[in-house]
Amino acid sequence: MGTYKEKLSMLSEMIAFARVDHSLKRSEYGFLLQVARSLGVSKDIFDGLLKEKSPKVRLKTQAERIVQFHRLILLMNIDQEQHKKEINTLYNIGLKMGLPPTAISQVLEVMHRYPNKIVPPDVLINIFKAHYN
């Protein structure tokens, strides 16, 4: 799963997204730290990313981009609040990743059908598969 630079870039992107509302809630910090650890990034390095962004690295595969998009959806919903600015930002991040606009919209719509707005990975994958076939 990607290089160390890609992992730092993903975390920086997630941190920036969490701060769209100009704050970083405790629940968001905890989630981000958990993601960092799962990516093999230490707490010290992660905390450093809170102060200084890592250079942006484009994820190579579509699968990596979809996984990152899913992480961002989970992050957005971790505090049980979705603001219009967060949804618009997430949509634009998806577009910049090269994800199909209709798939992004569909995911943002169906998330409301699931408990805590957590889209199951298989549902997410099937949505993107349908748009690539």
Short mmCIF file of N, CA and C in Angstrom, two decimals:
data_model
loop_
_atom_site.label_atom_id
_atom_site.label_comp_id
_atom_site.label_asym_id
_atom_site.label_seq_id
_atom_site.Cartn_x
_atom_site.Cartn_y
_atom_site.Cartn_z
N MET A 1 0.82 -1.19 0.00
CA MET A 1 0.00 0.00 0.00
C MET A 1 0.86 1.24 0.00
N GLY A 2 1.26 1.71 -1.11
CA GLY A 2 1.90 3.00 -1.27
C GLY A 2 3.22 3.18 -0.53
N THR A 3 3.90 4.24 -0.92
CA THR A 3 5.17 4.58 -0.29
C THR A 3 4.91 5.37 0.99
N TYR A 4 5.95 5.53 1.76
CA TYR A 4 5.84 6.30 3.00
C TYR A 4 5.43 7.74 2.69
N LYS A 5 5.97 8.32 1.61
CA LYS A 5 5.60 9.69 1.21
C LYS A 5 4.12 9.76 0.85
N GLU A 6 3.61 8.72 0.18
CA GLU A 6 2.18 8.69 -0.14
C GLU A 6 1.34 8.64 1.13
N LYS A 7 1.80 7.86 2.09
CA LYS A 7 1.06 7.75 3.35
C LYS A 7 1.02 9.09 4.08
N LEU A 8 2.14 9.79 4.12
CA LEU A 8 2.18 11.10 4.75
C LEU A 8 1.29 12.09 4.00
N SER A 9 1.29 12.00 2.69
CA SER A 9 0.45 12.87 1.87
C SER A 9 -1.04 12.59 2.16
N MET A 10 -1.41 11.31 2.25
CA MET A 10 -2.80 10.96 2.56
C MET A 10 -3.22 11.52 3.91
N LEU A 11 -2.33 11.37 4.89
CA LEU A 11 -2.64 11.88 6.23
C LEU A 11 -2.76 13.41 6.22
N SER A 12 -1.87 14.08 5.51
CA SER A 12 -1.95 15.54 5.41
C SER A 12 -3.27 15.97 4.78
N GLU A 13 -3.68 15.25 3.75
CA GLU A 13 -4.95 15.56 3.10
C GLU A 13 -6.11 15.37 4.08
N MET A 14 -6.05 14.31 4.87
CA MET A 14 -7.11 14.04 5.83
C MET A 14 -7.14 15.09 6.94
N ILE A 15 -5.97 15.51 7.39
CA ILE A 15 -5.89 16.55 8.42
C ILE A 15 -6.49 17.85 7.88
N ALA A 16 -6.11 18.22 6.67
CA ALA A 16 -6.65 19.44 6.06
C ALA A 16 -8.17 19.35 5.93
N PHE A 17 -8.66 18.17 5.54
CA PHE A 17 -10.10 17.99 5.40
C PHE A 17 -10.79 18.11 6.76
N ALA A 18 -10.20 17.53 7.79
CA ALA A 18 -10.79 17.61 9.14
C ALA A 18 -10.87 19.06 9.61
N ARG A 19 -9.98 19.89 9.13
CA ARG A 19 -9.94 21.29 9.55
C ARG A 19 -10.77 22.22 8.67
N VAL A 20 -11.53 21.67 7.74
CA VAL A 20 -12.36 22.50 6.87
C VAL A 20 -13.28 23.39 7.70
N ASP A 21 -13.71 22.89 8.84
CA ASP A 21 -14.58 23.68 9.71
C ASP A 21 -13.76 24.49 10.73
N HIS A 22 -12.48 24.62 10.49
CA HIS A 22 -11.55 25.43 11.29
C HIS A 22 -11.28 24.89 12.69
N SER A 23 -11.53 23.61 12.88
CA SER A 23 -11.20 22.99 14.17
C SER A 23 -10.87 21.53 13.93
N LEU A 24 -10.23 20.93 14.90
CA LEU A 24 -9.94 19.49 14.86
C LEU A 24 -10.47 18.91 16.17
N LYS A 25 -11.60 18.25 16.06
CA LYS A 25 -12.25 17.69 17.24
C LYS A 25 -11.46 16.49 17.76
N ARG A 26 -11.65 16.21 19.02
CA ARG A 26 -10.96 15.08 19.66
C ARG A 26 -11.26 13.78 18.93
N SER A 27 -12.52 13.58 18.54
CA SER A 27 -12.89 12.34 17.83
C SER A 27 -12.17 12.25 16.49
N GLU A 28 -12.02 13.38 15.81
CA GLU A 28 -11.32 13.40 14.53
C GLU A 28 -9.83 13.10 14.73
N TYR A 29 -9.25 13.72 15.75
CA TYR A 29 -7.84 13.46 16.05
C TYR A 29 -7.62 11.97 16.33
N GLY A 30 -8.49 11.39 17.15
CA GLY A 30 -8.37 9.96 17.48
C GLY A 30 -8.47 9.08 16.24
N PHE A 31 -9.41 9.40 15.37
CA PHE A 31 -9.58 8.64 14.13
C PHE A 31 -8.33 8.78 13.26
N LEU A 32 -7.85 10.01 13.10
CA LEU A 32 -6.67 10.25 12.27
C LEU A 32 -5.44 9.54 12.83
N LEU A 33 -5.29 9.56 14.13
CA LEU A 33 -4.16 8.87 14.75
C LEU A 33 -4.25 7.37 14.50
N GLN A 34 -5.45 6.83 14.58
CA GLN A 34 -5.66 5.40 14.30
C GLN A 34 -5.30 5.07 12.86
N VAL A 35 -5.69 5.92 11.92
CA VAL A 35 -5.33 5.72 10.51
C VAL A 35 -3.81 5.79 10.36
N ALA A 36 -3.19 6.78 11.01
CA ALA A 36 -1.73 6.92 10.93
C ALA A 36 -1.05 5.64 11.40
N ARG A 37 -1.48 5.14 12.52
CA ARG A 37 -0.87 3.92 13.06
C ARG A 37 -1.08 2.75 12.11
N SER A 38 -2.26 2.66 11.51
CA SER A 38 -2.51 1.55 10.57
C SER A 38 -1.64 1.66 9.32
N LEU A 39 -1.22 2.88 9.02
CA LEU A 39 -0.33 3.11 7.87
C LEU A 39 1.15 2.99 8.25
N GLY A 40 1.42 2.76 9.53
CA GLY A 40 2.80 2.62 9.97
C GLY A 40 3.49 3.95 10.24
N VAL A 41 2.69 4.98 10.55
CA VAL A 41 3.23 6.30 10.84
C VAL A 41 3.15 6.52 12.35
N SER A 42 4.26 6.89 12.96
CA SER A 42 4.31 7.07 14.41
C SER A 42 3.51 8.30 14.84
N LYS A 43 3.18 8.33 16.11
CA LYS A 43 2.44 9.45 16.68
C LYS A 43 3.25 10.75 16.54
N ASP A 44 4.54 10.68 16.76
CA ASP A 44 5.38 11.88 16.65
C ASP A 44 5.35 12.46 15.23
N ILE A 45 5.48 11.59 14.25
CA ILE A 45 5.43 12.04 12.85
C ILE A 45 4.04 12.59 12.54
N PHE A 46 3.01 11.87 12.99
CA PHE A 46 1.64 12.32 12.77
C PHE A 46 1.43 13.70 13.39
N ASP A 47 1.84 13.87 14.64
CA ASP A 47 1.68 15.17 15.30
C ASP A 47 2.44 16.27 14.55
N GLY A 48 3.57 15.90 13.94
CA GLY A 48 4.31 16.86 13.12
C GLY A 48 3.51 17.30 11.90
N LEU A 49 2.71 16.39 11.35
CA LEU A 49 1.87 16.73 10.20
C LEU A 49 0.77 17.71 10.58
N LEU A 50 0.42 17.75 11.85
CA LEU A 50 -0.58 18.73 12.30
C LEU A 50 -0.03 20.15 12.20
N LYS A 51 1.29 20.27 12.26
CA LYS A 51 1.94 21.58 12.20
C LYS A 51 2.41 21.93 10.80
N GLU A 52 2.87 20.91 10.07
CA GLU A 52 3.40 21.16 8.73
C GLU A 52 2.97 20.05 7.79
N LYS A 53 2.33 20.47 6.69
CA LYS A 53 1.84 19.52 5.70
C LYS A 53 2.98 18.77 5.02
N SER A 54 2.66 17.56 4.62
CA SER A 54 3.57 16.79 3.78
C SER A 54 3.29 17.17 2.33
N PRO A 55 4.30 17.12 1.47
CA PRO A 55 4.04 17.42 0.05
C PRO A 55 2.98 16.48 -0.53
N LYS A 56 2.16 17.03 -1.41
CA LYS A 56 1.08 16.27 -2.04
C LYS A 56 1.67 15.26 -3.02
N VAL A 57 1.23 14.01 -2.88
CA VAL A 57 1.64 12.94 -3.79
C VAL A 57 0.36 12.31 -4.32
N ARG A 58 0.24 12.24 -5.63
CA ARG A 58 -0.95 11.65 -6.25
C ARG A 58 -0.89 10.13 -6.10
N LEU A 59 -1.97 9.56 -5.60
CA LEU A 59 -2.05 8.10 -5.46
C LEU A 59 -2.08 7.47 -6.84
N LYS A 60 -1.32 6.41 -7.00
CA LYS A 60 -1.13 5.81 -8.32
C LYS A 60 -2.33 5.03 -8.82
N THR A 61 -2.93 4.24 -7.95
CA THR A 61 -4.00 3.37 -8.43
C THR A 61 -5.38 3.88 -8.04
N GLN A 62 -6.33 3.51 -8.85
CA GLN A 62 -7.72 3.88 -8.58
C GLN A 62 -8.18 3.27 -7.26
N ALA A 63 -7.73 2.06 -6.97
CA ALA A 63 -8.11 1.40 -5.71
C ALA A 63 -7.63 2.22 -4.51
N GLU A 64 -6.40 2.73 -4.57
CA GLU A 64 -5.88 3.56 -3.47
C GLU A 64 -6.70 4.83 -3.31
N ARG A 65 -7.12 5.42 -4.43
CA ARG A 65 -7.91 6.64 -4.38
C ARG A 65 -9.28 6.38 -3.77
N ILE A 66 -9.87 5.24 -4.11
CA ILE A 66 -11.18 4.89 -3.56
C ILE A 66 -11.07 4.64 -2.05
N VAL A 67 -10.03 3.95 -1.63
CA VAL A 67 -9.82 3.70 -0.19
C VAL A 67 -9.65 5.04 0.53
N GLN A 68 -8.87 5.96 -0.04
CA GLN A 68 -8.66 7.26 0.58
C GLN A 68 -9.98 8.04 0.64
N PHE A 69 -10.77 7.97 -0.41
CA PHE A 69 -12.08 8.64 -0.43
C PHE A 69 -12.96 8.07 0.69
N HIS A 70 -12.91 6.75 0.86
CA HIS A 70 -13.70 6.11 1.92
C HIS A 70 -13.23 6.59 3.30
N ARG A 71 -11.93 6.71 3.49
CA ARG A 71 -11.41 7.23 4.77
C ARG A 71 -11.93 8.64 5.03
N LEU A 72 -11.97 9.45 3.99
CA LEU A 72 -12.45 10.82 4.14
C LEU A 72 -13.93 10.85 4.51
N ILE A 73 -14.71 9.94 3.94
CA ILE A 73 -16.13 9.85 4.31
C ILE A 73 -16.26 9.47 5.78
N LEU A 74 -15.48 8.47 6.20
CA LEU A 74 -15.51 8.07 7.60
C LEU A 74 -15.11 9.23 8.51
N LEU A 75 -14.09 9.96 8.12
CA LEU A 75 -13.64 11.11 8.89
C LEU A 75 -14.73 12.17 8.99
N MET A 76 -15.38 12.45 7.89
CA MET A 76 -16.44 13.46 7.88
C MET A 76 -17.56 13.09 8.85
N ASN A 77 -17.84 11.81 8.95
CA ASN A 77 -18.98 11.36 9.75
C ASN A 77 -18.61 10.97 11.18
N ILE A 78 -17.34 11.04 11.54
CA ILE A 78 -16.90 10.60 12.86
C ILE A 78 -17.55 11.42 13.97
N ASP A 79 -17.82 12.69 13.70
CA ASP A 79 -18.42 13.56 14.72
C ASP A 79 -19.94 13.64 14.59
N GLN A 80 -20.51 12.80 13.74
CA GLN A 80 -21.96 12.73 13.53
C GLN A 80 -22.53 14.03 12.94
N GLU A 81 -21.69 14.85 12.34
CA GLU A 81 -22.14 16.09 11.71
C GLU A 81 -21.59 16.16 10.29
N GLN A 82 -22.43 16.62 9.39
CA GLN A 82 -21.98 16.86 8.02
C GLN A 82 -22.41 18.28 7.67
N HIS A 83 -21.45 19.09 7.36
CA HIS A 83 -21.72 20.46 6.96
C HIS A 83 -21.62 20.55 5.45
N LYS A 84 -22.36 21.46 4.87
CA LYS A 84 -22.35 21.65 3.43
C LYS A 84 -20.92 21.86 2.91
N LYS A 85 -20.13 22.62 3.66
CA LYS A 85 -18.75 22.89 3.25
C LYS A 85 -17.94 21.60 3.21
N GLU A 86 -18.15 20.71 4.18
CA GLU A 86 -17.44 19.43 4.21
C GLU A 86 -17.83 18.57 3.00
N ILE A 87 -19.11 18.52 2.72
CA ILE A 87 -19.60 17.71 1.60
C ILE A 87 -19.05 18.25 0.28
N ASN A 88 -19.09 19.57 0.11
CA ASN A 88 -18.56 20.18 -1.11
C ASN A 88 -17.05 19.93 -1.24
N THR A 89 -16.35 20.07 -0.13
CA THR A 89 -14.90 19.84 -0.14
C THR A 89 -14.59 18.39 -0.49
N LEU A 90 -15.33 17.46 0.12
CA LEU A 90 -15.12 16.04 -0.16
C LEU A 90 -15.40 15.74 -1.63
N TYR A 91 -16.46 16.30 -2.16
CA TYR A 91 -16.79 16.12 -3.57
C TYR A 91 -15.63 16.60 -4.45
N ASN A 92 -15.11 17.78 -4.14
CA ASN A 92 -14.00 18.34 -4.93
C ASN A 92 -12.72 17.53 -4.79
N ILE A 93 -12.46 17.01 -3.60
CA ILE A 93 -11.29 16.13 -3.41
C ILE A 93 -11.44 14.90 -4.29
N GLY A 94 -12.63 14.32 -4.30
CA GLY A 94 -12.89 13.15 -5.15
C GLY A 94 -12.65 13.45 -6.62
N LEU A 95 -13.09 14.62 -7.06
CA LEU A 95 -12.87 15.03 -8.45
C LEU A 95 -11.37 15.15 -8.74
N LYS A 96 -10.63 15.79 -7.83
CA LYS A 96 -9.19 15.95 -8.02
C LYS A 96 -8.46 14.61 -8.04
N MET A 97 -9.04 13.62 -7.35
CA MET A 97 -8.46 12.27 -7.37
C MET A 97 -8.72 11.57 -8.70
N GLY A 98 -9.64 12.12 -9.48
CA GLY A 98 -9.99 11.49 -10.75
C GLY A 98 -11.13 10.50 -10.63
N LEU A 99 -11.88 10.58 -9.53
CA LEU A 99 -13.03 9.68 -9.36
C LEU A 99 -14.21 10.22 -10.16
N PRO A 100 -15.06 9.34 -10.67
CA PRO A 100 -16.21 9.78 -11.47
C PRO A 100 -17.19 10.61 -10.63
N PRO A 101 -17.58 11.78 -11.14
CA PRO A 101 -18.49 12.66 -10.40
C PRO A 101 -19.80 11.99 -10.00
N THR A 102 -20.33 11.17 -10.90
CA THR A 102 -21.60 10.51 -10.58
C THR A 102 -21.43 9.48 -9.46
N ALA A 103 -20.29 8.82 -9.41
CA ALA A 103 -20.03 7.85 -8.33
C ALA A 103 -19.87 8.59 -7.01
N ILE A 104 -19.17 9.70 -7.03
CA ILE A 104 -18.99 10.50 -5.81
C ILE A 104 -20.36 10.92 -5.28
N SER A 105 -21.18 11.46 -6.16
CA SER A 105 -22.52 11.91 -5.76
C SER A 105 -23.35 10.77 -5.21
N GLN A 106 -23.27 9.62 -5.85
CA GLN A 106 -24.03 8.47 -5.39
C GLN A 106 -23.59 8.03 -4.00
N VAL A 107 -22.30 8.00 -3.75
CA VAL A 107 -21.78 7.61 -2.43
C VAL A 107 -22.26 8.60 -1.38
N LEU A 108 -22.19 9.90 -1.68
CA LEU A 108 -22.62 10.92 -0.73
C LEU A 108 -24.12 10.85 -0.47
N GLU A 109 -24.85 10.34 -1.43
CA GLU A 109 -26.30 10.17 -1.25
C GLU A 109 -26.62 8.92 -0.44
N VAL A 110 -25.99 7.79 -0.76
CA VAL A 110 -26.34 6.53 -0.08
C VAL A 110 -25.82 6.45 1.35
N MET A 111 -24.83 7.27 1.69
CA MET A 111 -24.29 7.20 3.05
C MET A 111 -25.38 7.44 4.10
N HIS A 112 -26.41 8.17 3.73
CA HIS A 112 -27.49 8.48 4.68
C HIS A 112 -28.36 7.26 4.98
N ARG A 113 -28.21 6.22 4.23
CA ARG A 113 -29.02 5.00 4.43
C ARG A 113 -28.41 4.05 5.46
N TYR A 114 -27.21 4.34 5.92
CA TYR A 114 -26.49 3.41 6.80
C TYR A 114 -26.31 4.00 8.19
N PRO A 115 -26.27 3.11 9.19
CA PRO A 115 -26.05 3.59 10.56
C PRO A 115 -24.75 4.40 10.65
N ASN A 116 -24.82 5.52 11.31
CA ASN A 116 -23.68 6.43 11.47
C ASN A 116 -23.11 6.91 10.13
N LYS A 117 -23.89 6.73 9.08
CA LYS A 117 -23.50 7.14 7.71
C LYS A 117 -22.21 6.48 7.24
N ILE A 118 -21.98 5.27 7.74
CA ILE A 118 -20.79 4.51 7.36
C ILE A 118 -21.15 3.60 6.19
N VAL A 119 -20.67 3.97 5.02
CA VAL A 119 -20.93 3.17 3.82
C VAL A 119 -20.07 1.91 3.89
N PRO A 120 -20.69 0.73 3.85
CA PRO A 120 -19.89 -0.50 3.87
C PRO A 120 -18.94 -0.54 2.66
N PRO A 121 -17.73 -1.03 2.88
CA PRO A 121 -16.75 -1.07 1.78
C PRO A 121 -17.26 -1.75 0.52
N ASP A 122 -18.01 -2.86 0.66
CA ASP A 122 -18.49 -3.56 -0.54
C ASP A 122 -19.48 -2.70 -1.32
N VAL A 123 -20.30 -1.91 -0.63
CA VAL A 123 -21.25 -1.02 -1.30
C VAL A 123 -20.47 0.06 -2.05
N LEU A 124 -19.49 0.63 -1.40
CA LEU A 124 -18.67 1.66 -2.02
C LEU A 124 -17.98 1.13 -3.27
N ILE A 125 -17.38 -0.03 -3.14
CA ILE A 125 -16.68 -0.64 -4.28
C ILE A 125 -17.64 -0.91 -5.43
N ASN A 126 -18.82 -1.42 -5.12
CA ASN A 126 -19.80 -1.70 -6.17
C ASN A 126 -20.26 -0.43 -6.88
N ILE A 127 -20.39 0.65 -6.15
CA ILE A 127 -20.77 1.93 -6.78
C ILE A 127 -19.69 2.34 -7.78
N PHE A 128 -18.44 2.28 -7.37
CA PHE A 128 -17.36 2.69 -8.27
C PHE A 128 -17.21 1.71 -9.43
N LYS A 129 -17.39 0.41 -9.17
CA LYS A 129 -17.31 -0.58 -10.25
C LYS A 129 -18.35 -0.28 -11.33
N ALA A 130 -19.57 0.05 -10.90
CA ALA A 130 -20.65 0.32 -11.84
C ALA A 130 -20.31 1.51 -12.73
N HIS A 131 -19.57 2.47 -12.22
CA HIS A 131 -19.22 3.66 -12.99
C HIS A 131 -18.01 3.46 -13.87
N TYR A 132 -17.27 2.39 -13.64
CA TYR A 132 -16.11 2.11 -14.48
C TYR A 132 -16.42 1.08 -15.57
N ASN A 133 -17.55 0.44 -15.46
CA ASN A 133 -17.91 -0.59 -16.47
C ASN A 133 -18.79 -0.01 -17.55
#
